PDB file of C-alpha atoms in Angstrom:
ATOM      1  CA  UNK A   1      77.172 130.359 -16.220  1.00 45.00           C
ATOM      2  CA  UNK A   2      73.400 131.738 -16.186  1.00 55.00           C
ATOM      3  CA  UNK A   3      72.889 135.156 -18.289  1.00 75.00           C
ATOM      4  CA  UNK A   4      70.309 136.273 -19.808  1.00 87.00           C
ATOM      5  CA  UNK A   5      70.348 138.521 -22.749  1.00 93.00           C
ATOM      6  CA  UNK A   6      67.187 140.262 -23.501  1.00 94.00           C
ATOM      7  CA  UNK A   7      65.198 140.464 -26.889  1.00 95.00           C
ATOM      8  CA  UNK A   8      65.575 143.687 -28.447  1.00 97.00           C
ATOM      9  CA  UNK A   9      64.300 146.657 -28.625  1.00 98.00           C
ATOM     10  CA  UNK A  10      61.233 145.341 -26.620  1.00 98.00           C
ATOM     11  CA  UNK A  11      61.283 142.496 -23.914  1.00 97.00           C
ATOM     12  CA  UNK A  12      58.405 141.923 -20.871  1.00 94.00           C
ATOM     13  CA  UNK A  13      56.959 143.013 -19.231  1.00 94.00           C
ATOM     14  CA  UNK A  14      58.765 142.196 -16.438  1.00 87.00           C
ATOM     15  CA  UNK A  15      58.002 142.621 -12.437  1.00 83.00           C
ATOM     16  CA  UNK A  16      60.733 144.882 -11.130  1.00 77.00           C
ATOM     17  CA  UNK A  17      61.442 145.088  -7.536  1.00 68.00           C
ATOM     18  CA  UNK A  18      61.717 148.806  -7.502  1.00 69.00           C
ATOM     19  CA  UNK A  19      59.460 149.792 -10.572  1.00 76.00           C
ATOM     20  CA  UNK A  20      56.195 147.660 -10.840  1.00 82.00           C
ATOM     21  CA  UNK A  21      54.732 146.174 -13.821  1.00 90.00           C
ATOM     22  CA  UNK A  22      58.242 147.231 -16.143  1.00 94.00           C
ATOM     23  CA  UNK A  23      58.205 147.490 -20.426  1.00 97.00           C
ATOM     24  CA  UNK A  24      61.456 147.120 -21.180  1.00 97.00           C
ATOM     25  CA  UNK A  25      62.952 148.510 -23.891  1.00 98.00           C
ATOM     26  CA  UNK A  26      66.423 147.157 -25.414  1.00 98.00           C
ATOM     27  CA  UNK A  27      68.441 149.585 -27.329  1.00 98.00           C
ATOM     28  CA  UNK A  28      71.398 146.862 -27.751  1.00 97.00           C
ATOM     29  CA  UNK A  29      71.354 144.070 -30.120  1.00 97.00           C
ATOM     30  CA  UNK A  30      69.567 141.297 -29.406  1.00 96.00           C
ATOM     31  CA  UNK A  31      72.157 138.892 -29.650  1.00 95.00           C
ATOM     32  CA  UNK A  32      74.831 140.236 -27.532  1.00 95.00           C
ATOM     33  CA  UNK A  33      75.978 143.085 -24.877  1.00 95.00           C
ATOM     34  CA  UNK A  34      77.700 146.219 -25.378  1.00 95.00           C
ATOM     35  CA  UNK A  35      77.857 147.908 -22.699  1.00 97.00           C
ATOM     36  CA  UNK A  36      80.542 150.934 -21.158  1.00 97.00           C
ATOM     37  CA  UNK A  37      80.933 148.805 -17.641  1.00 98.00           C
ATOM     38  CA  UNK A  38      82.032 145.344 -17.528  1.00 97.00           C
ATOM     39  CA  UNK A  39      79.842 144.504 -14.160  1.00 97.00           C
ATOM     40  CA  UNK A  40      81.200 141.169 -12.362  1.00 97.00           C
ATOM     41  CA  UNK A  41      77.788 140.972 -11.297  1.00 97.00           C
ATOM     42  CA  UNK A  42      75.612 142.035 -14.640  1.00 96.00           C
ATOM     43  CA  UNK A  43      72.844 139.236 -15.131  1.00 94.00           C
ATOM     44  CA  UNK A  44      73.906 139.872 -19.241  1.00 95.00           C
ATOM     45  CA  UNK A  45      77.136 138.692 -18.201  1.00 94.00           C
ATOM     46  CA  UNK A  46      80.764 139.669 -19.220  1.00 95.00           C
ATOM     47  CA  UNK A  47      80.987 141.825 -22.143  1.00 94.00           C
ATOM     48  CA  UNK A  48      83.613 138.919 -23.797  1.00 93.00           C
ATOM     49  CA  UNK A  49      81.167 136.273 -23.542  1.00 90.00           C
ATOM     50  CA  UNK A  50      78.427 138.087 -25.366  1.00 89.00           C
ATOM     51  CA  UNK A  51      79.626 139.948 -28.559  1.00 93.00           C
ATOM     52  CA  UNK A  52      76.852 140.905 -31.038  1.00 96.00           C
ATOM     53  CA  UNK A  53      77.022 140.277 -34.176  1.00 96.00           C
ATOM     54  CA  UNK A  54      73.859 141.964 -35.209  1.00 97.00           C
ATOM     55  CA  UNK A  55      73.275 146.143 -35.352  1.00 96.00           C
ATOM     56  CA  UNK A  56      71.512 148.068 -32.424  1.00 97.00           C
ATOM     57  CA  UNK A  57      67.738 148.489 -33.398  1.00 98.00           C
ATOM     58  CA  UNK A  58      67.201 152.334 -35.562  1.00 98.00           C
ATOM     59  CA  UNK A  59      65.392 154.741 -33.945  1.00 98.00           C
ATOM     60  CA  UNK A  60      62.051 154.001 -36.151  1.00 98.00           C
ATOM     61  CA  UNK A  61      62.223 150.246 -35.152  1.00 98.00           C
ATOM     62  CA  UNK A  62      62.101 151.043 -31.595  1.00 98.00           C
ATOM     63  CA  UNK A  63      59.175 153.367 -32.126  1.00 98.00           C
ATOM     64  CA  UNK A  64      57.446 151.055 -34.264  1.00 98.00           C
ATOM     65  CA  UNK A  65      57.898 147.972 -31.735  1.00 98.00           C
ATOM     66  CA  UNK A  66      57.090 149.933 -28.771  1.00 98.00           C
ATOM     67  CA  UNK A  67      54.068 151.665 -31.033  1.00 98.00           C
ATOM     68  CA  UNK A  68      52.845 147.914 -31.692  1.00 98.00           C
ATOM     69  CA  UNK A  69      53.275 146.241 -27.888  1.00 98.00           C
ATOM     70  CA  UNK A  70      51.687 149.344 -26.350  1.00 98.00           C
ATOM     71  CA  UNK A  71      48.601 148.957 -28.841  1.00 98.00           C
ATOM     72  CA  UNK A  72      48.610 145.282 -28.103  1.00 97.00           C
ATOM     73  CA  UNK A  73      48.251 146.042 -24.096  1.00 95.00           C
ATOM     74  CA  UNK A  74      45.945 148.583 -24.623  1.00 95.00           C
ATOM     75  CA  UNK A  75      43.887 146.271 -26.269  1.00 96.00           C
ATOM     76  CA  UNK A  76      44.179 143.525 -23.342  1.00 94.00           C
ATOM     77  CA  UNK A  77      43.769 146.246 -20.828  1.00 92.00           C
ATOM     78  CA  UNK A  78      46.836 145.729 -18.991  1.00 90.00           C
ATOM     79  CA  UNK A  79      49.097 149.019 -19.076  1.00 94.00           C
ATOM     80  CA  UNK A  80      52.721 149.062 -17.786  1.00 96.00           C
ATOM     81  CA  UNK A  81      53.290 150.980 -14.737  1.00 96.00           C
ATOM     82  CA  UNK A  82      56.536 151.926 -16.598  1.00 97.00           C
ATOM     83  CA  UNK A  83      58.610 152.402 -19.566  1.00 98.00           C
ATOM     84  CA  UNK A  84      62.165 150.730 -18.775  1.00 97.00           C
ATOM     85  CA  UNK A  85      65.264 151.404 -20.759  1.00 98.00           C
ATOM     86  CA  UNK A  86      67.313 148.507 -19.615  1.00 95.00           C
ATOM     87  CA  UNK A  87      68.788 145.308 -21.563  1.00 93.00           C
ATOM     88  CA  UNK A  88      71.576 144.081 -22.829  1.00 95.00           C
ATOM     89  CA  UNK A  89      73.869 147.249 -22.049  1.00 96.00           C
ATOM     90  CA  UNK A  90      74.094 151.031 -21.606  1.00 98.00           C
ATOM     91  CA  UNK A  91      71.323 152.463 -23.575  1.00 98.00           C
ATOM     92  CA  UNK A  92      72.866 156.015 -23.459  1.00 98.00           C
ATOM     93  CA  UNK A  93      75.717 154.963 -25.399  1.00 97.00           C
ATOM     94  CA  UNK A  94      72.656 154.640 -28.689  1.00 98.00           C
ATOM     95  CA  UNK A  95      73.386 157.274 -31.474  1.00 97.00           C
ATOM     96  CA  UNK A  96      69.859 158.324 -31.666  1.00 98.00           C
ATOM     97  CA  UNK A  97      69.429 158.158 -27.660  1.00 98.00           C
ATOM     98  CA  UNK A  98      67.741 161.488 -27.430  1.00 98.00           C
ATOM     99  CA  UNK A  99      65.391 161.173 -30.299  1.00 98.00           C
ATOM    100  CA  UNK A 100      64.236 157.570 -29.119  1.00 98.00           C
ATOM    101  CA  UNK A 101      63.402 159.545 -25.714  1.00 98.00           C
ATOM    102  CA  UNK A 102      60.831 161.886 -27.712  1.00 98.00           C
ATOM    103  CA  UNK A 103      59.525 159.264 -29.686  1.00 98.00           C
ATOM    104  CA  UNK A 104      58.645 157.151 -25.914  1.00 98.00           C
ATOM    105  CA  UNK A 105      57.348 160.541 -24.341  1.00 98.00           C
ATOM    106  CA  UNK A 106      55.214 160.659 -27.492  1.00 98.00           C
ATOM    107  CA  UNK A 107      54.307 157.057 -27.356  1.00 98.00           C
ATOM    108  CA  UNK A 108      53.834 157.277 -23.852  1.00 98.00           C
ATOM    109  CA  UNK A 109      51.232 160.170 -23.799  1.00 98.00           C
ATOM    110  CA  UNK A 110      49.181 158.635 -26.118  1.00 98.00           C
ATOM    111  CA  UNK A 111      48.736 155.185 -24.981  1.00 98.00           C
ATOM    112  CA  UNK A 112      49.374 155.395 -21.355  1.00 97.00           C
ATOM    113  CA  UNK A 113      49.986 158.185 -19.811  1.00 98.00           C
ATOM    114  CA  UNK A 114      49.975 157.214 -15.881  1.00 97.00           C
ATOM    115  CA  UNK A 115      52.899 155.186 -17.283  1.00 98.00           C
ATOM    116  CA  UNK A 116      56.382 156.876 -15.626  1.00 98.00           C
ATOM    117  CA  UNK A 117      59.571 156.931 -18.164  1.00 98.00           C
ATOM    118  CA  UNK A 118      62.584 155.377 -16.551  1.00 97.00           C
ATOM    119  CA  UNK A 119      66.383 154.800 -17.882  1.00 98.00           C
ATOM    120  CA  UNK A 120      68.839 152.988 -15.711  1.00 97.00           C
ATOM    121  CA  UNK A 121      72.129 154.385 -16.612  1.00 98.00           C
ATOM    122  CA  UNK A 122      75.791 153.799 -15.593  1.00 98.00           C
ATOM    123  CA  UNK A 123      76.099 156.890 -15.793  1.00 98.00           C
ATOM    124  CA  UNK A 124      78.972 157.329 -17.940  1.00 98.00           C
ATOM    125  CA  UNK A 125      77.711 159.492 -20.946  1.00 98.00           C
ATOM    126  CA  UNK A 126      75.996 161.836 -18.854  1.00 98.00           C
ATOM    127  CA  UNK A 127      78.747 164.543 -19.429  1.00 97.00           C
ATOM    128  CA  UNK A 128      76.944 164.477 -23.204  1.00 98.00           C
ATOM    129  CA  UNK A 129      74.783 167.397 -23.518  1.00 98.00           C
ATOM    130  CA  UNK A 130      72.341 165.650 -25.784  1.00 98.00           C
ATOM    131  CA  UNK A 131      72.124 162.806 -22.771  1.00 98.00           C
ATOM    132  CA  UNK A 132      72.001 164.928 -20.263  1.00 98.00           C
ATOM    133  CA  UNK A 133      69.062 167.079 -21.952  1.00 98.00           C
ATOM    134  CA  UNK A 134      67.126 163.763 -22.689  1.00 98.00           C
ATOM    135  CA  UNK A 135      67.999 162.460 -18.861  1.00 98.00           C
ATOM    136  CA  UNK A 136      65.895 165.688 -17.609  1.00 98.00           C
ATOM    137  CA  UNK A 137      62.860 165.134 -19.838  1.00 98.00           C
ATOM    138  CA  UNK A 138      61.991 161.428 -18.103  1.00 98.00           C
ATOM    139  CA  UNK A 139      60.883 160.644 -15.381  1.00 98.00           C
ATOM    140  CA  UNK A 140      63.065 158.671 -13.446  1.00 97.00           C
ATOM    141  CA  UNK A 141      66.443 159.220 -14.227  1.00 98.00           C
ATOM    142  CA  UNK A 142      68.211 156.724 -12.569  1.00 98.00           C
ATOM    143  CA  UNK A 143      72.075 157.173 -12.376  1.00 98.00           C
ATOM    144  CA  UNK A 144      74.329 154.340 -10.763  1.00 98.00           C
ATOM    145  CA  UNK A 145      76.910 154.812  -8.047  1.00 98.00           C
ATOM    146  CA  UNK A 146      78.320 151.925  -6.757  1.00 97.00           C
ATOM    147  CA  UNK A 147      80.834 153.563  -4.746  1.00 97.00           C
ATOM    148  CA  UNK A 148      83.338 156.579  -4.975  1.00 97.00           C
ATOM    149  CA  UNK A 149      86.520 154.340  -4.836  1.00 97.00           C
ATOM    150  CA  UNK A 150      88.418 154.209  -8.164  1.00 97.00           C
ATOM    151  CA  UNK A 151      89.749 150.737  -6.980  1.00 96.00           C
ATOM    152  CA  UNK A 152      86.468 149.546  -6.256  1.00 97.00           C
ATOM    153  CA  UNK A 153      85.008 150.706  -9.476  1.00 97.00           C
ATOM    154  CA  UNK A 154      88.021 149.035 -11.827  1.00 97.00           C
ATOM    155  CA  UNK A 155      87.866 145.767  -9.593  1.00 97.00           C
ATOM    156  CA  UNK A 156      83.603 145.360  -9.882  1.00 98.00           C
ATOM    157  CA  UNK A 157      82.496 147.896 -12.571  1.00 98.00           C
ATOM    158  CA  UNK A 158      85.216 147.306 -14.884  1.00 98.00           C
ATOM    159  CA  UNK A 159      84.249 150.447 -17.068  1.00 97.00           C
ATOM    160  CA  UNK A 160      85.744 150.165 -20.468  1.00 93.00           C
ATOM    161  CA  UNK A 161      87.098 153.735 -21.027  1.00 90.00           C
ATOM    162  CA  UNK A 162      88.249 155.898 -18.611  1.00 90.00           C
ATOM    163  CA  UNK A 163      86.082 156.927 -15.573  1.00 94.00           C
ATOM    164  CA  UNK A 164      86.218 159.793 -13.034  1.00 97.00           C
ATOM    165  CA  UNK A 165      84.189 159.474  -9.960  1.00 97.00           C
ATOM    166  CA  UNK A 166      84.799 162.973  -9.443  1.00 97.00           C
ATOM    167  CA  UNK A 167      83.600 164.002 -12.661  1.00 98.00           C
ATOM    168  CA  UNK A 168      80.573 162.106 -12.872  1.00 98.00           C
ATOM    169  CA  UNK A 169      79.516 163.029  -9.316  1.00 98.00           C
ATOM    170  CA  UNK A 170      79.998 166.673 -10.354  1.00 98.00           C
ATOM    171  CA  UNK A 171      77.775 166.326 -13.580  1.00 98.00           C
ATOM    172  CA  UNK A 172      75.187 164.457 -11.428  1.00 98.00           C
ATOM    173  CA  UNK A 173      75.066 167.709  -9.639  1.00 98.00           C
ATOM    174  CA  UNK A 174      74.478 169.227 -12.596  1.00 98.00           C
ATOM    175  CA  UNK A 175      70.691 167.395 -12.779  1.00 98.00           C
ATOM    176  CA  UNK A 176      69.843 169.652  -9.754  1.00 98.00           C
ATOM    177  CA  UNK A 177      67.620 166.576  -7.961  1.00 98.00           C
ATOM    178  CA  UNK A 178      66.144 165.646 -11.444  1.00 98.00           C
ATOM    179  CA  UNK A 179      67.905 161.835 -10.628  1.00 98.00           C
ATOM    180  CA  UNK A 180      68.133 158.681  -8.581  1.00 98.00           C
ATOM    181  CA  UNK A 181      70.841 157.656  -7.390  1.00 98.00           C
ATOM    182  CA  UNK A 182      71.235 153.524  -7.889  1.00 98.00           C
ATOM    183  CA  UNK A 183      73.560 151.679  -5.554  1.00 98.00           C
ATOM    184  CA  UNK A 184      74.350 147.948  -5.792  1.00 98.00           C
ATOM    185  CA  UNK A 185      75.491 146.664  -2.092  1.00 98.00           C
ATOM    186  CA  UNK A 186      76.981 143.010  -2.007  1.00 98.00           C
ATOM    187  CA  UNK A 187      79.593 141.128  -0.346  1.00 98.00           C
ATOM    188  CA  UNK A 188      81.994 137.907  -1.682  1.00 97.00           C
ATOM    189  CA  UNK A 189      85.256 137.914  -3.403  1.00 98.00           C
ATOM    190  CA  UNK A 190      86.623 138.142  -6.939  1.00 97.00           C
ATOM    191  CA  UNK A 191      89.887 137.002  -7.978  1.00 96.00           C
ATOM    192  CA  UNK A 192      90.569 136.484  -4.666  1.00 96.00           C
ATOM    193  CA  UNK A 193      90.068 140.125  -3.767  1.00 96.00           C
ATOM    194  CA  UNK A 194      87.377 141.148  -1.548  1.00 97.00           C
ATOM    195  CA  UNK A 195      83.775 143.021  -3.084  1.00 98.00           C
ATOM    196  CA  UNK A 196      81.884 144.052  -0.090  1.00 98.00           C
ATOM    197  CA  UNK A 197      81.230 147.508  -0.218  1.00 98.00           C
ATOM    198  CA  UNK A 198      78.575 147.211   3.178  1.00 98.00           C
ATOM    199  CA  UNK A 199      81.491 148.540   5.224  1.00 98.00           C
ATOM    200  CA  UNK A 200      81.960 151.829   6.718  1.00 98.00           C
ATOM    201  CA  UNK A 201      84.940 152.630   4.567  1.00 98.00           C
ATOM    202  CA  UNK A 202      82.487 152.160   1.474  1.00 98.00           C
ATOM    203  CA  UNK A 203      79.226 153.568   2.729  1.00 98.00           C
ATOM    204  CA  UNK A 204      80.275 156.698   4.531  1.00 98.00           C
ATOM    205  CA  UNK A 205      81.962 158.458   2.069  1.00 98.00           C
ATOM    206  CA  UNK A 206      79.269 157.049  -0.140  1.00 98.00           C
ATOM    207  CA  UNK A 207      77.142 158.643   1.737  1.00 98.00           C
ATOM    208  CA  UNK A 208      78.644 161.835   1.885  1.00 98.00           C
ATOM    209  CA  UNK A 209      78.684 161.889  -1.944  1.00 98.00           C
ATOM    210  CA  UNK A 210      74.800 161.074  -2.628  1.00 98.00           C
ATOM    211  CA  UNK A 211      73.990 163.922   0.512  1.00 98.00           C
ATOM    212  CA  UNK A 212      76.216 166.349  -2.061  1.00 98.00           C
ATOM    213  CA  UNK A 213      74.300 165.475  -4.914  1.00 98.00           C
ATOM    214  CA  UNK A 214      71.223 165.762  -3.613  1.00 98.00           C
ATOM    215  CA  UNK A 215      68.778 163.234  -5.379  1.00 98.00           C
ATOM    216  CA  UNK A 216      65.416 162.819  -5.370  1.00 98.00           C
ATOM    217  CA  UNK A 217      65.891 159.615  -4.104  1.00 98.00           C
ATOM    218  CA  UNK A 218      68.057 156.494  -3.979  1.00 98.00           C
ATOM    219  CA  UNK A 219      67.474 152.836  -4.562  1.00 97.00           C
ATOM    220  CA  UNK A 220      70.340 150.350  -2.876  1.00 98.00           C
ATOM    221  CA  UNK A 221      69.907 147.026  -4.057  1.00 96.00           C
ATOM    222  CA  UNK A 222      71.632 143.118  -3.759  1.00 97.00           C
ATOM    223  CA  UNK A 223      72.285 140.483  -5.959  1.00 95.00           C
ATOM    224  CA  UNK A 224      68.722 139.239  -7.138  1.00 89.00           C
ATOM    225  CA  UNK A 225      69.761 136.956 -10.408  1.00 87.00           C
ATOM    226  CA  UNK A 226      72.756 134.506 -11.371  1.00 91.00           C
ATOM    227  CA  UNK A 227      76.075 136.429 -12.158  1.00 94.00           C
ATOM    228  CA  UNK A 228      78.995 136.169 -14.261  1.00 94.00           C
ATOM    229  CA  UNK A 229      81.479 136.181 -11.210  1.00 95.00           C
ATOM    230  CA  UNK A 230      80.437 132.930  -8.889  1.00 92.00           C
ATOM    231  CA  UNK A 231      81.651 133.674  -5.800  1.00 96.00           C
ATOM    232  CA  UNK A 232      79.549 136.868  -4.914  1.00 97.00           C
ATOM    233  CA  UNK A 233      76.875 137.061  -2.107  1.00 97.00           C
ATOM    234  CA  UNK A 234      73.672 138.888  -1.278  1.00 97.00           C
ATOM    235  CA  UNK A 235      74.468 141.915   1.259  1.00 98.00           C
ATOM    236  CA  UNK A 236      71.900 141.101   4.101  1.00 98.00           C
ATOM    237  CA  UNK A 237      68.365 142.681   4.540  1.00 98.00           C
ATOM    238  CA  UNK A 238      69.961 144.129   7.435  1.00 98.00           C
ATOM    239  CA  UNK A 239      73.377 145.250   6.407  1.00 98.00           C
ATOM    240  CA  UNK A 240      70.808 147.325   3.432  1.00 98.00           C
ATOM    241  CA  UNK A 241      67.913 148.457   6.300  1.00 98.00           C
ATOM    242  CA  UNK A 242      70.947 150.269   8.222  1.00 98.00           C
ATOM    243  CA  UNK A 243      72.398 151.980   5.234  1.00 98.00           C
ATOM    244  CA  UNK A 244      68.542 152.858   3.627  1.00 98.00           C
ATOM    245  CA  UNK A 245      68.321 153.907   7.309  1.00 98.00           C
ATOM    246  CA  UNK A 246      71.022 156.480   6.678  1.00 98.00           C
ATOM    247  CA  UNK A 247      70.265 157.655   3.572  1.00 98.00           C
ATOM    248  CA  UNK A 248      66.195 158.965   5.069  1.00 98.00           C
ATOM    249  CA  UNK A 249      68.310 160.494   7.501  1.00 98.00           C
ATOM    250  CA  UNK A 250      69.558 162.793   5.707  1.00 98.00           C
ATOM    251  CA  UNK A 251      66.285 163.597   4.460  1.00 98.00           C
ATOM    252  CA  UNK A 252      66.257 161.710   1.275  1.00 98.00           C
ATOM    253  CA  UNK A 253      64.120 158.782   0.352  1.00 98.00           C
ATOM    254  CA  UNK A 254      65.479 155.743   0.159  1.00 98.00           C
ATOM    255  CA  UNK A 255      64.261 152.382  -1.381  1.00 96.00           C
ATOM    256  CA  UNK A 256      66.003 148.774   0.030  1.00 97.00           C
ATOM    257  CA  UNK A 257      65.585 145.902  -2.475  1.00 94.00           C
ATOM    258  CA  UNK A 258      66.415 142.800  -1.249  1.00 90.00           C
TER     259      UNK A 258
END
């Protein structure tokens, strides 16, 4: 099994397919994952394999590491196009979420500020008012939706607590186009049950669901990296091209990754 778990709170930059020329920053330990889902196809792989025995980073070591990486690419005159909470889990789920928000907008303004602010989220503290308040101050909120099928969502996201389509498509509303909807599209089995969500059963009332929340945009995406779960497959570039297809139709961008 390939994983990777990130360094914490700063890794990269990376190249992201969707983002450019990515700083990520790690609000999970940097030993291990703690995350809210339990993705079969999370490149951090399962949340059992990975427990951390060290603390999440404080709020003032994130600030300080991200203070001291952005002064060191300032210096070599190579900015990040972007500002990436990502790693080794949900970064939502931090304490001090919020406040580590401000302190990045701060950081951001001052040392790069054509640099965008992105979180990807699961999307399941967003009913949090303090998360939902920080959410609305970056700039690319980006909120996943697999699917709106509770079996789906037990059988691939696994979330750890309990989870409500319906109640976190009706607090997405609640960002009033200040989000982007995230989508991962792939096919395969796991324990002997099927995972391809490229169908029409899946993707209309998928659709239907991201044309009621109305986002700025969405990103669909495959597998790109090892996962956890081996017997998963890429979604085709043209199983994704037909549903992107969809989704501008409805007169939303929409961003394929293959």
């Amino acid at each position: 099994m390939s994983t990777v778990i990130y360094p914490s709170p700063i890794f990269g930059p990376v190249h992201s397919r969707r983002l450019g020329i990515s700083l990520g920053i790690n609000l999970q330990p940097a030993d291990g994952k703690v995350c809210s889902f339990d993705c079969i196809y999370c490149e951090c792989g399962f949340n059992s394999d990975h427990r951390p025995a060290l603390p999440r980073p404080t709020r003032q070591e994130v600030a300080d590491a991200l203070e001291q990486k952005l002064q060191s690419m300032v210096a070599e005159g190579d900015l990040p196009d972007v500002l990436t909470f990502a790693g080794n889990g949900e970064p939502t789920g931090h304490p001090d979420f919020a406040a580590i928000i401000d302190d990045t907008i701060r950081l951001r303004n001052q040392y790069c500020p054509l640099a965008k602010v992105s979180v990807l989220s699961n999307s399941t503290f967003i009913h949090r008012d303090a998360v939902r308040e920080a959410l609305l101050r970056v700039d690319n909120n980006i909120l996943k939706l697999d699917t709106i099928h509770p079996d789906y969502i037990q059988r691939v996201d696994r979330p750890a607590a309990n989870y409500d389509v319906a109640r976190i498509i009706s607090d997405m509303k609640r960002f009033k186009g200040h989000l982007i909807i995230q989508t991962m599209f792939m096919k395969g089995t796991f324990n002997g049950e099927s995972v391809d969500n490229t169908t029409e059963a899946y993707v209309g009332p998928w659709l239907e669901a991201v044309k009621a929340i109305g986002p700025k945009e969405v990103m669909i995406y495959t597998i790109d990296r090892d996962t956890p779960a081996h017997q998963l497959a890429k979604a085709t570039p043209d199983e994704l091209n037909a549903i992107r297809d969809r989704v501008i139709a409805t007169g939303i961008p929409c961003m394929a990754s293959y």
